[in-house]
Short mmCIF file of N, CA and C and ligand atoms in Angstrom, two decimals:
data_model
loop_
_atom_site.label_atom_id
_atom_site.label_comp_id
_atom_site.label_asym_id
_atom_site.label_seq_id
_atom_site.Cartn_x
_atom_site.Cartn_y
_atom_site.Cartn_z
N MET A 79 10.04 -7.92 2.73
CA MET A 79 8.62 -7.27 2.43
C MET A 79 7.71 -8.45 1.78
N ARG A 80 6.56 -8.50 2.49
CA ARG A 80 5.62 -9.47 2.00
C ARG A 80 4.63 -8.79 1.12
N ILE A 81 4.73 -7.43 0.99
CA ILE A 81 3.73 -6.64 0.14
C ILE A 81 4.38 -6.50 -1.17
N LYS A 82 3.56 -6.87 -2.14
CA LYS A 82 4.17 -6.52 -3.50
C LYS A 82 3.31 -5.63 -4.27
N LYS A 83 3.81 -5.02 -5.49
CA LYS A 83 3.08 -4.14 -6.19
C LYS A 83 1.79 -4.82 -6.82
N ASN A 84 0.76 -4.09 -6.90
CA ASN A 84 -0.45 -4.56 -7.44
C ASN A 84 -1.27 -5.45 -6.27
N ASP A 85 -0.81 -5.54 -5.13
CA ASP A 85 -1.47 -6.06 -4.16
C ASP A 85 -2.62 -5.25 -3.59
N THR A 86 -3.67 -5.62 -3.01
CA THR A 86 -4.69 -4.82 -2.36
C THR A 86 -4.61 -4.98 -0.86
N ILE A 87 -4.33 -3.87 -0.22
CA ILE A 87 -3.97 -4.08 1.15
C ILE A 87 -4.97 -3.12 1.92
N GLN A 88 -5.07 -3.21 3.19
CA GLN A 88 -6.00 -2.37 4.14
C GLN A 88 -5.03 -1.75 5.18
N ILE A 89 -5.26 -0.40 5.44
CA ILE A 89 -4.54 0.29 6.32
C ILE A 89 -5.14 0.14 7.75
N MET A 90 -4.15 -0.12 8.65
CA MET A 90 -4.59 -0.53 10.15
C MET A 90 -4.31 0.88 10.97
N SER A 91 -3.79 1.84 10.46
CA SER A 91 -3.69 2.96 11.46
C SER A 91 -3.72 4.29 10.72
N GLY A 92 -3.85 5.22 11.58
CA GLY A 92 -3.74 6.67 10.70
C GLY A 92 -5.22 7.10 10.36
N LYS A 93 -5.11 8.08 9.67
CA LYS A 93 -6.46 8.66 9.21
C LYS A 93 -7.25 7.87 8.38
N ASP A 94 -6.51 7.04 7.65
CA ASP A 94 -7.21 6.17 6.47
C ASP A 94 -7.52 4.80 7.05
N GLN A 95 -7.46 4.60 8.27
CA GLN A 95 -7.52 3.39 8.89
C GLN A 95 -8.83 2.54 8.51
N GLY A 96 -8.68 1.30 8.01
CA GLY A 96 -9.69 0.53 7.54
C GLY A 96 -10.01 0.55 6.14
N LYS A 97 -9.32 1.65 5.44
CA LYS A 97 -9.53 1.71 3.98
C LYS A 97 -8.59 0.72 3.25
N SER A 98 -9.00 0.51 2.19
CA SER A 98 -8.19 -0.38 1.29
C SER A 98 -7.83 0.30 -0.03
N GLY A 99 -6.85 -0.28 -0.60
CA GLY A 99 -6.21 0.22 -1.83
C GLY A 99 -5.43 -0.58 -2.49
N LYS A 100 -4.96 -0.30 -3.79
CA LYS A 100 -3.91 -1.22 -4.52
C LYS A 100 -2.55 -0.50 -4.33
N VAL A 101 -1.76 -1.44 -4.31
CA VAL A 101 -0.27 -0.79 -4.06
C VAL A 101 0.34 -0.48 -5.48
N LEU A 102 0.69 0.69 -5.65
CA LEU A 102 1.33 1.17 -6.77
C LEU A 102 2.72 1.05 -6.81
N LYS A 103 3.58 0.98 -5.70
CA LYS A 103 4.78 0.93 -5.69
C LYS A 103 5.42 0.53 -4.27
N VAL A 104 6.42 -0.17 -4.34
CA VAL A 104 7.04 -0.72 -2.95
C VAL A 104 8.45 0.00 -2.92
N PHE A 105 8.80 0.32 -1.66
CA PHE A 105 10.10 0.83 -1.48
C PHE A 105 10.76 -0.20 -0.32
N PRO A 106 11.41 -1.18 -0.76
CA PRO A 106 11.81 -2.25 0.14
C PRO A 106 12.94 -1.83 1.07
N ASP A 107 13.65 -0.78 0.62
CA ASP A 107 14.74 -0.34 1.40
C ASP A 107 14.23 0.58 2.56
N GLN A 108 13.09 1.17 2.34
CA GLN A 108 12.52 2.01 3.34
C GLN A 108 11.41 1.33 4.07
N GLY A 109 10.95 0.24 3.66
CA GLY A 109 10.01 -0.44 4.33
C GLY A 109 8.70 0.22 4.11
N ARG A 110 8.53 0.88 2.88
CA ARG A 110 7.31 1.61 2.56
C ARG A 110 6.59 1.20 1.39
N VAL A 111 5.32 1.44 1.39
CA VAL A 111 4.45 1.11 0.17
C VAL A 111 3.74 2.41 -0.34
N LEU A 112 3.33 2.60 -1.51
CA LEU A 112 2.70 3.59 -2.08
C LEU A 112 1.30 3.16 -2.50
N VAL A 113 0.14 3.54 -1.83
CA VAL A 113 -0.95 2.93 -2.26
C VAL A 113 -2.05 4.01 -2.84
N ASP A 114 -2.56 3.44 -3.89
CA ASP A 114 -3.38 4.31 -4.75
C ASP A 114 -4.64 5.09 -3.94
N GLY A 115 -4.59 6.33 -3.87
CA GLY A 115 -5.80 7.07 -3.35
C GLY A 115 -5.82 7.11 -1.85
N LEU A 116 -4.68 6.50 -1.25
CA LEU A 116 -4.66 6.54 0.24
C LEU A 116 -3.40 7.30 0.91
N ASN A 117 -3.73 7.79 2.16
CA ASN A 117 -2.59 8.59 2.70
C ASN A 117 -2.33 9.85 1.69
N MET A 118 -3.47 10.41 1.22
CA MET A 118 -3.29 11.56 0.49
C MET A 118 -2.72 12.88 1.20
N VAL A 119 -2.02 13.58 0.60
CA VAL A 119 -1.35 14.81 1.06
C VAL A 119 -1.62 15.85 0.02
N LYS A 120 -2.07 17.08 0.62
CA LYS A 120 -2.33 18.23 -0.33
C LYS A 120 -1.04 18.82 -0.61
N LYS A 121 -0.77 19.14 -1.84
CA LYS A 121 0.50 19.83 -2.08
C LYS A 121 0.08 20.95 -2.88
N HIS A 122 0.75 22.02 -2.51
CA HIS A 122 0.60 23.33 -3.23
C HIS A 122 1.77 23.42 -4.21
N VAL A 123 1.27 23.70 -5.57
CA VAL A 123 2.24 23.85 -6.53
C VAL A 123 2.18 25.21 -7.13
N ARG A 124 3.46 25.74 -7.34
CA ARG A 124 3.57 27.14 -7.74
C ARG A 124 3.53 27.23 -9.18
N PRO A 125 3.10 28.19 -9.77
CA PRO A 125 3.11 28.50 -11.21
C PRO A 125 4.58 28.30 -11.69
N ARG A 126 4.86 27.54 -12.75
CA ARG A 126 6.39 27.42 -13.07
C ARG A 126 6.49 28.36 -14.44
N LYS A 127 5.27 28.41 -15.05
CA LYS A 127 5.60 29.29 -16.31
C LYS A 127 4.68 30.56 -16.20
N GLN A 128 4.84 31.61 -16.99
CA GLN A 128 4.03 32.70 -16.92
C GLN A 128 2.69 32.39 -17.35
N GLY A 129 1.60 32.83 -16.68
CA GLY A 129 0.22 32.56 -17.26
C GLY A 129 -0.28 31.22 -16.67
N GLN A 130 0.57 30.40 -16.03
CA GLN A 130 0.18 29.28 -15.40
C GLN A 130 -0.33 29.63 -13.99
N LYS A 131 -1.32 28.75 -13.48
CA LYS A 131 -1.79 29.10 -12.17
C LYS A 131 -1.14 28.09 -11.16
N GLY A 132 -0.98 28.69 -9.90
CA GLY A 132 -0.67 27.81 -8.89
C GLY A 132 -1.87 27.00 -8.57
N GLU A 133 -1.71 25.78 -8.01
CA GLU A 133 -2.90 24.86 -7.48
C GLU A 133 -2.43 23.96 -6.33
N VAL A 134 -3.58 23.41 -5.86
CA VAL A 134 -3.40 22.50 -4.85
C VAL A 134 -3.76 21.05 -5.36
N ILE A 135 -2.86 20.23 -5.43
CA ILE A 135 -2.99 18.73 -5.79
C ILE A 135 -2.84 17.88 -4.67
N SER A 136 -3.72 16.63 -4.79
CA SER A 136 -3.55 15.69 -3.87
C SER A 136 -2.69 14.58 -4.51
N ILE A 137 -1.64 14.21 -3.54
CA ILE A 137 -0.82 13.14 -3.94
C ILE A 137 -0.68 12.03 -3.00
N PRO A 138 -0.64 10.76 -3.31
CA PRO A 138 -0.36 9.81 -2.17
C PRO A 138 0.92 9.65 -1.64
N ARG A 139 1.09 9.71 -0.27
CA ARG A 139 2.41 9.43 0.25
C ARG A 139 2.60 7.98 0.68
N PRO A 140 4.02 7.50 0.71
CA PRO A 140 4.17 6.25 1.03
C PRO A 140 3.82 5.85 2.56
N LEU A 141 3.43 4.76 2.77
CA LEU A 141 2.95 4.28 4.05
C LEU A 141 3.96 3.23 4.60
N ASN A 142 4.19 3.25 5.75
CA ASN A 142 4.87 2.13 6.45
C ASN A 142 4.22 0.76 6.25
N VAL A 143 4.96 -0.30 5.78
CA VAL A 143 4.29 -1.59 5.67
C VAL A 143 3.86 -2.08 6.84
N SER A 144 4.30 -1.68 8.10
CA SER A 144 3.87 -2.30 9.44
C SER A 144 2.47 -1.81 9.74
N ASN A 145 1.96 -0.71 8.99
CA ASN A 145 0.67 -0.23 9.06
C ASN A 145 -0.44 -0.81 8.14
N VAL A 146 0.21 -1.64 7.31
CA VAL A 146 -0.83 -2.22 6.21
C VAL A 146 -0.88 -3.78 6.42
N LEU A 147 -2.04 -4.21 5.90
CA LEU A 147 -2.25 -5.62 6.01
C LEU A 147 -2.70 -6.04 4.44
N LEU A 148 -2.26 -7.26 3.92
CA LEU A 148 -2.78 -7.70 2.83
C LEU A 148 -4.25 -8.14 2.86
N MET A 149 -5.04 -7.79 1.88
CA MET A 149 -6.44 -8.19 1.94
C MET A 149 -6.44 -9.65 1.42
N CYS A 150 -7.30 -10.30 2.18
CA CYS A 150 -7.62 -11.73 1.91
C CYS A 150 -9.11 -11.65 1.17
N SER A 151 -9.24 -12.28 -0.09
CA SER A 151 -10.53 -12.22 -0.87
C SER A 151 -11.47 -13.15 0.04
N SER A 152 -11.20 -14.18 0.67
CA SER A 152 -12.19 -15.04 1.33
C SER A 152 -12.63 -14.28 2.55
N CYS A 153 -11.56 -13.76 3.37
CA CYS A 153 -11.94 -13.31 4.70
C CYS A 153 -12.52 -11.74 4.48
N GLY A 154 -12.33 -11.16 3.30
CA GLY A 154 -12.91 -9.87 3.09
C GLY A 154 -12.33 -8.82 3.85
N ARG A 155 -11.11 -8.90 4.44
CA ARG A 155 -10.37 -7.85 5.18
C ARG A 155 -8.95 -8.08 5.22
N GLY A 156 -8.13 -7.19 5.71
CA GLY A 156 -6.73 -7.28 5.82
C GLY A 156 -6.51 -8.39 6.80
N VAL A 157 -5.59 -9.15 6.53
CA VAL A 157 -5.13 -10.35 7.47
C VAL A 157 -3.61 -10.37 7.55
N ARG A 158 -3.29 -11.25 8.61
CA ARG A 158 -1.85 -11.44 8.63
C ARG A 158 -1.45 -12.48 7.82
N ILE A 159 -0.32 -12.43 7.06
CA ILE A 159 0.12 -13.43 6.10
C ILE A 159 1.23 -14.33 6.61
N GLY A 160 1.30 -15.46 6.12
CA GLY A 160 2.58 -16.25 6.35
C GLY A 160 3.07 -16.66 5.07
N VAL A 161 4.19 -17.16 5.10
CA VAL A 161 4.81 -17.46 3.87
C VAL A 161 5.29 -18.89 3.98
N ARG A 162 5.13 -19.82 3.11
CA ARG A 162 5.67 -21.14 3.01
C ARG A 162 6.18 -21.48 1.67
N GLU A 163 7.01 -22.45 1.65
CA GLU A 163 7.79 -22.75 0.52
C GLU A 163 7.13 -23.98 -0.10
N GLU A 164 6.72 -23.87 -1.49
CA GLU A 164 6.29 -25.10 -2.11
C GLU A 164 7.00 -25.25 -3.42
N SER A 165 7.43 -26.40 -3.62
CA SER A 165 8.40 -26.75 -4.83
C SER A 165 9.20 -25.70 -5.13
N GLY A 166 9.97 -25.24 -4.11
CA GLY A 166 11.07 -24.15 -4.61
C GLY A 166 10.59 -22.76 -4.52
N THR A 167 9.20 -22.51 -4.60
CA THR A 167 8.65 -21.07 -4.67
C THR A 167 8.07 -20.64 -3.33
N LYS A 168 8.30 -19.51 -3.03
CA LYS A 168 7.72 -19.00 -1.79
C LYS A 168 6.11 -18.61 -1.98
N ILE A 169 5.28 -19.09 -1.18
CA ILE A 169 3.93 -18.80 -1.43
C ILE A 169 3.34 -18.21 -0.21
N ARG A 170 2.58 -16.94 -0.28
CA ARG A 170 1.83 -16.25 0.74
C ARG A 170 0.67 -16.78 0.86
N PHE A 171 0.16 -17.03 2.29
CA PHE A 171 -1.08 -17.55 2.56
C PHE A 171 -1.75 -16.58 3.85
N CYS A 172 -3.15 -16.86 3.78
CA CYS A 172 -3.72 -16.14 4.81
C CYS A 172 -3.73 -16.89 6.24
N ARG A 173 -3.30 -16.30 7.38
CA ARG A 173 -3.09 -17.15 8.52
C ARG A 173 -4.54 -17.51 9.13
N LYS A 174 -5.56 -16.77 8.65
CA LYS A 174 -6.73 -17.10 9.15
C LYS A 174 -7.49 -18.28 8.55
N CYS A 175 -7.40 -18.16 7.18
CA CYS A 175 -8.28 -19.22 6.47
C CYS A 175 -7.39 -20.08 5.54
N GLN A 176 -5.94 -19.77 5.58
CA GLN A 176 -4.99 -20.62 4.92
C GLN A 176 -5.15 -20.51 3.36
N LYS A 177 -5.93 -19.67 2.85
CA LYS A 177 -5.96 -19.49 1.63
C LYS A 177 -4.66 -18.86 0.88
N THR A 178 -4.22 -19.40 -0.22
CA THR A 178 -3.13 -18.92 -0.99
C THR A 178 -3.26 -17.58 -1.41
N LEU A 179 -2.37 -16.52 -1.24
CA LEU A 179 -2.66 -15.23 -1.63
C LEU A 179 -1.65 -14.78 -2.74
ZN1 ZN B 1185 -8.44 -15.32 4.70
#
């Protein structure tokens, strides 16, 4: 997984194609990421207690990482990233402008 929590990503497919958002959570074992405000799904909630109303809430659903690209601040859009090792630490970089991300 090259996407980490708090990354800003852009969605490349589906109904939110082209939109960007912040990664709230990653699910490495499923290869999915949860992005704030994107891939929203309406969920109907039943009243649990007496006097409480049932309502429709919108919640974000996890997206497959293969459908998202990391945003590059200099390119201003989602880009393919590469990983290289520099003095023992892995560094992600933009394949387009070589900027470290
Ligand atoms: Zn770039």
